[in-house]
Amino acid sequence: MPRAIAARAPLSRDVVLTAAVALADERGLERVSMRHLADALGVVPMALYKHVGDKEDLLDGMVEHLLTGLGVGRTTGHQADRTADHTPKPLPWREAVTSTIHGVRALHRSHPWLRRVLETRQLRTPAVLAHMERLTSAFLAAGFTPDLTHHVMHLLGNRIWGFSPELFNETGGPPTRRSTAPTPDPTDYPGILAVAADSRARRPTATSCDEDGEFDFALATILDAAERLQRSGWSSPR
């Protein structure tokens, strides 16, 4: 893929970022380095530095490339259908917020490395800011105060980027490292056992939690609470 890109077009920032995304998709994020990317494009590493400053700039650019390609960088947030005067018809705020977040979440399926990159970013690039602006504008347009919008965005946290901030993710496989901690006795955790038994009864063929279902449940719960606060006229203490 990267060599095909290089053969079709002269080297540019867009060509470099497209190739870097393809390299991460094909070989994993660990293989994305200036040397490996230059090899894939058939150029010397120094040629890349005309278009990306360093590895961090490359990773920022890969995120920017994906967000812009998805269209979440646009701040309009309108439906495809039109009103009588042919202007875009605004989405209801919850649909606008949910569809925007789900748009980013869909990227994780085709680019599994994206979460790791997002969690380490420090620079808010234009597409990152535009995504945040689109969500912020949806709340403000729905009558949320700037104060409440501020707190709701913090409450959503990583979910605006399409993933939940889980500390211990279920991998479904054996531990990847040796532990000297004592082996837990299941009988010491009756509450967890009860929840696990109920979950197995509801989804007997599943090997892990329904990640999409849990994400949607959390997002809907947060938006329900935000809507109640907005209707009650909530504001934070001065």
mmCIF file of N, CA and C in Angstrom, residues 2 16-41 48-49 52 54-63 113-114 116-117:
data_model
loop_
_atom_site.group_PDB
_atom_site.id
_atom_site.type_symbol
_atom_site.label_atom_id
_atom_site.label_comp_id
_atom_site.label_asym_id
_atom_site.label_seq_id
_atom_site.Cartn_x
_atom_site.Cartn_y
_atom_site.Cartn_z
ATOM 1 N N PRO A 2 1.808 1.450 0.956
ATOM 2 C CA PRO A 2 2.618 2.662 0.932
ATOM 3 C C PRO A 2 3.394 2.835 -0.368
ATOM 4 N N VAL A 16 2.671 10.982 3.069
ATOM 5 C CA VAL A 16 3.396 10.387 4.196
ATOM 6 C C VAL A 16 2.427 9.873 5.256
ATOM 7 N N LEU A 17 1.410 10.679 5.602
ATOM 8 C CA LEU A 17 0.456 10.280 6.641
ATOM 9 C C LEU A 17 -0.402 9.112 6.185
ATOM 10 N N THR A 18 -0.818 9.121 4.921
ATOM 11 C CA THR A 18 -1.590 7.998 4.381
ATOM 12 C C THR A 18 -0.789 6.712 4.449
ATOM 13 N N ALA A 19 0.494 6.807 4.104
ATOM 14 C CA ALA A 19 1.356 5.627 4.162
ATOM 15 C C ALA A 19 1.579 5.169 5.590
ATOM 16 N N ALA A 20 1.725 6.116 6.528
ATOM 17 C CA ALA A 20 1.927 5.753 7.928
ATOM 18 C C ALA A 20 0.709 5.032 8.497
ATOM 19 N N VAL A 21 -0.482 5.502 8.174
ATOM 20 C CA VAL A 21 -1.709 4.835 8.617
ATOM 21 C C VAL A 21 -1.777 3.426 8.038
ATOM 22 N N ALA A 22 -1.466 3.289 6.749
ATOM 23 C CA ALA A 22 -1.487 1.964 6.115
ATOM 24 C C ALA A 22 -0.458 1.035 6.751
ATOM 25 N N LEU A 23 0.710 1.575 7.087
ATOM 26 C CA LEU A 23 1.746 0.762 7.724
ATOM 27 C C LEU A 23 1.305 0.295 9.099
ATOM 28 N N ALA A 24 0.684 1.182 9.886
ATOM 29 C CA ALA A 24 0.189 0.805 11.218
ATOM 30 C C ALA A 24 -0.917 -0.231 11.108
ATOM 31 N N ASP A 25 -1.789 -0.082 10.126
ATOM 32 C CA ASP A 25 -2.881 -1.047 9.935
ATOM 33 C C ASP A 25 -2.338 -2.424 9.574
ATOM 34 N N GLU A 26 -1.321 -2.446 8.733
ATOM 35 C CA GLU A 26 -0.813 -3.709 8.216
ATOM 36 C C GLU A 26 0.149 -4.400 9.172
ATOM 37 N N ARG A 27 1.009 -3.614 9.834
ATOM 38 C CA ARG A 27 2.092 -4.230 10.613
ATOM 39 C C ARG A 27 2.061 -3.887 12.097
ATOM 40 N N GLY A 28 1.173 -3.000 12.501
ATOM 41 C CA GLY A 28 1.095 -2.612 13.901
ATOM 42 C C GLY A 28 1.835 -1.319 14.165
ATOM 43 N N LEU A 29 1.445 -0.646 15.231
ATOM 44 C CA LEU A 29 2.008 0.653 15.561
ATOM 45 C C LEU A 29 3.507 0.576 15.844
ATOM 46 N N GLU A 30 3.968 -0.576 16.372
ATOM 47 C CA GLU A 30 5.383 -0.714 16.706
ATOM 48 C C GLU A 30 6.279 -0.584 15.481
ATOM 49 N N ARG A 31 5.757 -0.879 14.315
ATOM 50 C CA ARG A 31 6.551 -0.818 13.089
ATOM 51 C C ARG A 31 6.558 0.571 12.471
ATOM 52 N N VAL A 32 5.799 1.487 13.037
ATOM 53 C CA VAL A 32 5.760 2.843 12.488
ATOM 54 C C VAL A 32 6.928 3.632 13.063
ATOM 55 N N SER A 33 7.962 3.763 12.275
ATOM 56 C CA SER A 33 9.123 4.583 12.615
ATOM 57 C C SER A 33 9.525 5.306 11.338
ATOM 58 N N MET A 34 10.368 6.328 11.481
ATOM 59 C CA MET A 34 10.805 7.056 10.300
ATOM 60 C C MET A 34 11.536 6.124 9.326
ATOM 61 N N ARG A 35 12.342 5.215 9.869
ATOM 62 C CA ARG A 35 13.093 4.311 8.999
ATOM 63 C C ARG A 35 12.180 3.339 8.267
ATOM 64 N N HIS A 36 11.252 2.716 9.016
ATOM 65 C CA HIS A 36 10.351 1.759 8.370
ATOM 66 C C HIS A 36 9.421 2.453 7.382
ATOM 67 N N LEU A 37 8.990 3.655 7.721
ATOM 68 C CA LEU A 37 8.103 4.380 6.813
ATOM 69 C C LEU A 37 8.854 4.781 5.547
ATOM 70 N N ALA A 38 10.097 5.229 5.693
ATOM 71 C CA ALA A 38 10.898 5.581 4.524
ATOM 72 C C ALA A 38 11.124 4.361 3.639
ATOM 73 N N ASP A 39 11.402 3.208 4.268
ATOM 74 C CA ASP A 39 11.580 1.979 3.494
ATOM 75 C C ASP A 39 10.313 1.640 2.718
ATOM 76 N N ALA A 40 9.161 1.777 3.379
ATOM 77 C CA ALA A 40 7.897 1.441 2.725
ATOM 78 C C ALA A 40 7.610 2.362 1.549
ATOM 79 N N LEU A 41 8.037 3.614 1.676
ATOM 80 C CA LEU A 41 7.788 4.591 0.610
ATOM 81 C C LEU A 41 8.896 4.609 -0.437
ATOM 82 N N LEU A 48 11.551 12.393 4.673
ATOM 83 C CA LEU A 48 10.313 12.513 5.431
ATOM 84 C C LEU A 48 10.286 13.772 6.276
ATOM 85 N N TYR A 49 11.461 14.227 6.708
ATOM 86 C CA TYR A 49 11.513 15.368 7.628
ATOM 87 C C TYR A 49 11.138 16.688 6.963
ATOM 88 N N VAL A 52 7.156 15.910 8.011
ATOM 89 C CA VAL A 52 6.807 15.684 9.417
ATOM 90 C C VAL A 52 8.031 15.998 10.262
ATOM 91 N N ASP A 54 8.923 15.082 13.506
ATOM 92 C CA ASP A 54 9.507 13.979 14.253
ATOM 93 C C ASP A 54 8.433 12.916 14.438
ATOM 94 N N LYS A 55 8.736 11.902 15.261
ATOM 95 C CA LYS A 55 7.787 10.796 15.449
ATOM 96 C C LYS A 55 6.480 11.295 16.069
ATOM 97 N N GLU A 56 6.555 12.202 17.031
ATOM 98 C CA GLU A 56 5.335 12.704 17.662
ATOM 99 C C GLU A 56 4.488 13.487 16.664
ATOM 100 N N ASP A 57 5.132 14.275 15.829
ATOM 101 C CA ASP A 57 4.410 15.009 14.791
ATOM 102 C C ASP A 57 3.766 14.041 13.811
ATOM 103 N N LEU A 58 4.438 12.937 13.534
ATOM 104 C CA LEU A 58 3.877 11.912 12.656
ATOM 105 C C LEU A 58 2.613 11.313 13.271
ATOM 106 N N LEU A 59 2.674 10.973 14.566
ATOM 107 C CA LEU A 59 1.509 10.387 15.226
ATOM 108 C C LEU A 59 0.356 11.385 15.298
ATOM 109 N N ASP A 60 0.677 12.656 15.624
ATOM 110 C CA ASP A 60 -0.364 13.692 15.604
ATOM 111 C C ASP A 60 -1.005 13.779 14.228
ATOM 112 N N GLY A 61 -0.175 13.726 13.206
ATOM 113 C CA GLY A 61 -0.680 13.822 11.842
ATOM 114 C C GLY A 61 -1.542 12.638 11.454
ATOM 115 N N MET A 62 -1.206 11.439 11.943
ATOM 116 C CA MET A 62 -2.009 10.258 11.639
ATOM 117 C C MET A 62 -3.411 10.402 12.221
ATOM 118 N N VAL A 63 -3.495 10.919 13.459
ATOM 119 C CA VAL A 63 -4.798 11.171 14.072
ATOM 120 C C VAL A 63 -5.555 12.219 13.265
ATOM 121 N N TRP A 113 -4.962 0.399 16.535
ATOM 122 C CA TRP A 113 -3.865 1.112 17.198
ATOM 123 C C TRP A 113 -4.261 2.533 17.592
ATOM 124 N N LEU A 114 -5.378 3.034 17.083
ATOM 125 C CA LEU A 114 -5.732 4.438 17.252
ATOM 126 C C LEU A 114 -5.895 4.817 18.721
ATOM 127 N N ARG A 116 -4.367 3.728 21.387
ATOM 128 C CA ARG A 116 -3.069 3.927 22.030
ATOM 129 C C ARG A 116 -2.476 5.283 21.670
ATOM 130 N N VAL A 117 -2.657 5.707 20.429
ATOM 131 C CA VAL A 117 -2.121 6.994 20.004
ATOM 132 C C VAL A 117 -2.912 8.132 20.651
#
